[in-house]
Amino acid sequence: DGGITQSPKYLFRKEGQNVTLSCEQNLNHDAMYWYRQDPGQGLRLIYYSQIVNDFQKGDIAEGYSVSREKKESFPLTVTSAQKNPTAFYLCASSPRTDYSNQPQHFGDGTRLSIL
Amino acid sequence: GENVEQHPSTLSVQEGDSAVIKCTYSDSASNYFPWYKQELGKGPQLIIDIRSNVGEKKDQRIAVTLNKTAKHFSLHITETQPEDSAVYFCAALLSGGYQKVTFGIGTKLQVIP
């Protein structure tokens, strides 16, 4: 089955620690996205990537970093600079979007908590 | 930028009744409007979408309507069932460049058996 796999499902971070969330897709999608979801709020965009080796900041990029070395993979690092990292993190992907709108497909998320 | 407002934030209905969730958007250039259903501990799943050249779309018990003039769109679920209980998100998409998607804050739907 094609889809998006996020791991781990639950992650705990200690003070001053960087942690990396994994996102892998086998849908052959060009674009990938990271969102943060907090209770009572919609999805907020952290970073996005339209092609390999290229990515752009979203609305709340401070304290986060990403890489896109492979089409299938778009890992997100939550750095120690992110002072309020407790949230549900969602990865999404979509086909190339130059000429038509296509829906984003989501993984099942990673819940990050502070120890 | 685009702003999407969604209401109500919570909705309780009796099983078998209909549920309606409404969204408004601000940017008249938006031309694609997906709806997602998110179950507890899962990621959002696309349930229906509509493009700006269509006024209504139906898929079994789910329908979406779009009024471009008023800049609002709605999700209609008929004959609700307990498994419809979830959080529903609307979104508006502005084409051009990457997919700049603006999501509503979500509606928590509870279907009471």
CSV table of C-alpha atoms in Angstrom, one decimal:
chain,number,residue,atom,x,y,z
A,1,ASP,CA,0.0,0.0,0.0
A,2,GLY,CA,1.2,3.5,-0.8
A,3,GLY,CA,1.3,6.0,2.0
A,4,ILE,CA,3.2,8.1,4.4
A,5,THR,CA,5.0,6.6,7.4
A,6,GLN,CA,5.9,8.7,10.4
A,7,SER,CA,8.0,7.4,13.2
A,8,PRO,CA,8.1,7.2,16.1
A,9,LYS,CA,4.5,7.5,17.1
A,10,TYR,CA,5.5,8.9,20.5
A,11,LEU,CA,8.7,10.8,21.3
A,12,PHE,CA,10.0,12.4,24.5
A,13,ARG,CA,12.6,15.2,24.6
A,14,LYS,CA,14.8,16.2,27.4
A,15,GLU,CA,15.8,19.8,28.0
A,16,GLY,CA,18.5,21.0,25.6
A,17,GLN,CA,18.1,18.0,23.4
A,18,ASN,CA,17.6,17.9,19.6
A,19,VAL,CA,15.2,15.2,18.4
A,20,THR,CA,14.4,14.1,14.8
A,21,LEU,CA,11.1,13.0,13.5
A,22,SER,CA,11.0,10.7,10.5
A,23,CYS,CA,8.7,10.9,7.5
A,24,GLU,CA,8.9,8.5,4.5
A,25,GLN,CA,6.5,8.4,1.6
A,26,ASN,CA,6.2,5.8,-1.3
A,27,LEU,CA,3.6,7.8,-3.2
A,28,ASN,CA,6.2,9.2,-5.6
A,29,HIS,CA,5.1,12.7,-4.6
A,30,ASP,CA,7.4,15.7,-5.3
A,31,ALA,CA,6.2,17.9,-2.5
A,32,MET,CA,6.4,17.3,1.2
A,33,TYR,CA,5.3,19.3,4.3
A,34,TRP,CA,5.6,19.4,8.0
A,35,TYR,CA,2.7,20.7,10.2
A,36,ARG,CA,2.3,21.3,13.9
A,37,GLN,CA,-1.1,20.7,15.5
A,38,ASP,CA,-2.0,22.1,18.9
A,39,PRO,CA,-5.3,21.6,20.7
A,40,GLY,CA,-7.9,24.0,19.5
A,41,GLN,CA,-5.8,25.2,16.6
A,42,GLY,CA,-5.7,24.3,13.0
A,43,LEU,CA,-2.6,22.9,11.3
A,44,ARG,CA,0.3,25.3,11.1
A,45,LEU,CA,3.0,24.9,8.5
A,46,ILE,CA,6.6,24.5,9.7
A,47,TYR,CA,8.5,23.7,6.5
A,48,TYR,CA,7.8,22.5,3.0
A,49,SER,CA,9.8,21.1,0.1
A,50,GLN,CA,8.8,21.0,-3.5
A,51,ILE,CA,11.8,19.1,-4.8
A,52,VAL,CA,14.8,17.3,-3.6
A,53,ASN,CA,17.6,19.4,-2.0
A,54,ASP,CA,15.2,22.4,-1.7
A,55,PHE,CA,13.0,23.5,1.2
A,56,GLN,CA,11.4,26.6,2.4
A,57,LYS,CA,10.3,28.0,5.8
A,58,GLY,CA,6.6,27.9,6.6
A,59,ASP,CA,4.8,30.1,9.1
A,60,ILE,CA,6.4,28.8,12.3
A,61,ALA,CA,9.9,27.6,11.3
A,62,GLU,CA,11.8,29.0,14.3
A,63,GLY,CA,13.4,26.2,16.3
A,64,TYR,CA,13.0,23.6,13.6
A,65,SER,CA,15.2,22.3,10.8
A,66,VAL,CA,14.7,19.9,7.9
A,67,SER,CA,16.6,18.2,5.1
A,68,ARG,CA,15.4,16.7,1.8
A,69,GLU,CA,18.2,14.5,0.4
A,70,LYS,CA,15.9,11.9,-1.1
A,71,LYS,CA,12.5,12.3,-2.7
A,72,GLU,CA,11.0,9.8,-0.3
A,73,SER,CA,12.2,11.3,2.9
A,74,PHE,CA,11.7,14.6,4.7
A,75,PRO,CA,13.0,14.4,8.4
A,76,LEU,CA,12.2,17.2,10.8
A,77,THR,CA,14.6,18.1,13.7
A,78,VAL,CA,13.1,19.9,16.7
A,79,THR,CA,16.1,21.8,18.2
A,80,SER,CA,16.6,23.0,21.7
A,81,ALA,CA,15.8,26.4,20.4
A,82,GLN,CA,12.2,25.4,20.2
A,83,LYS,CA,11.0,26.3,23.6
A,84,ASN,CA,7.5,24.9,23.4
A,85,PRO,CA,7.9,21.7,21.3
A,86,THR,CA,5.0,19.7,22.9
A,87,ALA,CA,2.6,19.1,20.1
A,88,PHE,CA,1.3,16.6,17.5
A,89,TYR,CA,3.5,16.7,14.3
A,90,LEU,CA,2.1,15.8,11.0
A,91,CYS,CA,3.9,15.1,7.7
A,92,ALA,CA,2.1,15.4,4.4
A,93,SER,CA,2.9,15.0,0.7
A,94,SER,CA,1.4,15.9,-2.6
A,95,PRO,CA,2.0,15.6,-6.3
A,96,ARG,CA,3.8,18.3,-8.2
A,97,THR,CA,1.6,21.4,-8.0
A,98,ASP,CA,2.7,23.7,-10.8
A,99,TYR,CA,-0.5,23.3,-12.9
A,100,SER,CA,-3.2,21.8,-10.8
A,101,ASN,CA,-4.4,21.6,-7.2
A,102,GLN,CA,-4.0,18.2,-5.6
A,103,PRO,CA,-4.9,17.1,-2.1
A,104,GLN,CA,-2.2,16.6,0.5
A,105,HIS,CA,-1.9,13.2,2.0
A,106,PHE,CA,-1.1,12.9,5.7
A,107,GLY,CA,0.8,10.5,7.9
A,108,ASP,CA,-0.5,9.4,11.3
A,109,GLY,CA,1.6,11.8,13.2
A,110,THR,CA,4.2,11.9,15.9
A,111,ARG,CA,3.3,13.1,19.4
A,112,LEU,CA,6.2,14.9,21.0
A,113,SER,CA,6.4,15.6,24.7
A,114,ILE,CA,8.9,17.1,27.1
A,115,LEU,CA,10.3,15.1,29.9
B,1,GLY,CA,-2.9,36.0,3.1
B,2,GLU,CA,-5.8,33.6,3.1
B,3,ASN,CA,-7.9,33.3,6.2
B,4,VAL,CA,-10.3,30.4,6.7
B,5,GLU,CA,-13.0,30.5,9.4
B,6,GLN,CA,-14.8,27.3,10.4
B,7,HIS,CA,-17.8,26.9,12.6
B,8,PRO,CA,-19.1,25.4,14.8
B,9,SER,CA,-16.1,24.3,16.8
B,10,THR,CA,-18.1,21.4,18.3
B,11,LEU,CA,-21.3,19.8,17.1
B,12,SER,CA,-23.4,17.0,18.7
B,13,VAL,CA,-26.1,15.2,16.7
B,14,GLN,CA,-28.2,12.2,17.2
B,15,GLU,CA,-27.5,9.2,15.1
B,16,GLY,CA,-29.4,9.4,11.9
B,17,ASP,CA,-29.6,13.2,11.9
B,18,SER,CA,-27.7,15.5,9.5
B,19,ALA,CA,-24.6,17.5,10.4
B,20,VAL,CA,-23.5,20.7,8.6
B,21,ILE,CA,-20.1,22.4,9.0
B,22,LYS,CA,-19.5,25.8,7.5
B,23,CYS,CA,-16.3,27.6,6.4
B,24,THR,CA,-15.6,31.0,4.9
B,25,TYR,CA,-12.5,32.1,3.2
B,26,SER,CA,-11.1,35.5,2.4
B,27,ASP,CA,-9.0,35.2,-0.8
B,28,SER,CA,-11.2,35.1,-3.9
B,29,ALA,CA,-8.2,33.5,-5.8
B,30,SER,CA,-8.5,30.3,-3.8
B,31,ASN,CA,-9.9,27.6,-6.1
B,32,TYR,CA,-9.7,24.3,-4.4
B,33,PHE,CA,-11.4,23.3,-1.1
B,34,PRO,CA,-10.7,19.9,0.5
B,35,TRP,CA,-12.3,18.5,3.6
B,36,TYR,CA,-10.4,16.2,6.0
B,37,LYS,CA,-11.6,13.9,8.7
B,38,GLN,CA,-9.2,13.3,11.6
B,39,GLU,CA,-9.8,10.4,14.1
B,40,LEU,CA,-8.2,10.4,17.5
B,41,GLY,CA,-4.4,9.8,17.3
B,42,LYS,CA,-4.4,9.7,13.5
B,43,GLY,CA,-3.6,12.0,10.7
B,44,PRO,CA,-6.2,13.9,8.6
B,45,GLN,CA,-7.8,11.9,5.8
B,46,LEU,CA,-9.3,13.5,2.7
B,47,ILE,CA,-13.0,12.8,2.5
B,48,ILE,CA,-14.2,15.1,-0.2
B,49,ASP,CA,-13.0,18.1,-2.2
B,50,ILE,CA,-14.5,20.6,-4.5
B,51,ARG,CA,-13.0,22.9,-7.1
B,52,SER,CA,-14.1,26.4,-7.8
B,53,ASN,CA,-15.8,25.6,-11.1
B,54,VAL,CA,-18.3,23.3,-9.3
B,55,GLY,CA,-21.1,24.4,-7.0
B,56,GLU,CA,-21.8,21.0,-5.4
B,57,LYS,CA,-20.3,17.6,-5.1
B,58,LYS,CA,-21.7,14.5,-3.5
B,59,ASP,CA,-20.2,11.1,-2.4
B,60,GLN,CA,-22.8,8.8,-0.7
B,61,ARG,CA,-23.7,10.4,2.6
B,62,ILE,CA,-21.3,13.3,2.2
B,63,ALA,CA,-21.7,16.4,0.2
B,64,VAL,CA,-19.9,19.7,-0.2
B,65,THR,CA,-21.4,23.0,-1.5
B,66,LEU,CA,-19.4,26.1,-2.6
B,67,ASN,CA,-20.7,29.6,-3.0
B,68,LYS,CA,-17.9,31.6,-4.7
B,69,THR,CA,-19.7,34.9,-4.6
B,70,ALA,CA,-20.2,34.7,-0.8
B,71,LYS,CA,-16.8,32.9,-0.3
B,72,HIS,CA,-18.2,30.1,1.8
B,73,PHE,CA,-18.3,26.3,1.5
B,74,SER,CA,-20.1,23.7,3.6
B,75,LEU,CA,-19.8,20.0,4.4
B,76,HIS,CA,-23.1,18.1,4.8
B,77,ILE,CA,-23.2,14.6,6.3
B,78,THR,CA,-26.6,12.9,6.2
B,79,GLU,CA,-27.8,9.9,8.2
B,80,THR,CA,-24.9,10.3,10.6
B,81,GLN,CA,-23.4,7.2,12.2
B,82,PRO,CA,-21.3,6.8,15.4
B,83,GLU,CA,-18.2,6.2,13.2
B,84,ASP,CA,-18.6,9.7,11.8
B,85,SER,CA,-17.5,11.1,15.2
B,86,ALA,CA,-14.2,12.8,14.5
B,87,VAL,CA,-12.7,16.2,14.0
B,88,TYR,CA,-13.3,17.7,10.5
B,89,PHE,CA,-11.1,20.3,8.9
B,90,CYS,CA,-11.9,22.5,5.9
B,91,ALA,CA,-9.1,24.0,3.9
B,92,ALA,CA,-8.6,26.5,1.1
B,93,LEU,CA,-5.9,26.2,-1.5
B,94,LEU,CA,-4.3,29.1,-3.4
B,95,SER,CA,-2.8,27.8,-6.6
B,96,GLY,CA,0.5,29.0,-8.0
B,97,GLY,CA,3.9,28.0,-6.6
B,98,TYR,CA,3.7,25.5,-3.8
B,99,GLN,CA,0.5,24.4,-2.3
B,100,LYS,CA,-0.3,27.1,0.2
B,101,VAL,CA,-3.0,25.5,2.2
B,102,THR,CA,-4.9,27.3,4.9
B,103,PHE,CA,-6.8,25.1,7.3
B,104,GLY,CA,-9.8,25.9,9.5
B,105,ILE,CA,-9.5,25.3,13.2
B,106,GLY,CA,-11.6,22.1,13.0
B,107,THR,CA,-15.0,21.0,14.1
B,108,LYS,CA,-15.3,18.2,16.6
B,109,LEU,CA,-18.4,16.1,15.6
B,110,GLN,CA,-20.0,13.8,18.1
B,111,VAL,CA,-22.7,11.4,16.9
B,112,ILE,CA,-24.8,10.2,19.8
B,113,PRO,CA,-26.1,6.6,19.4
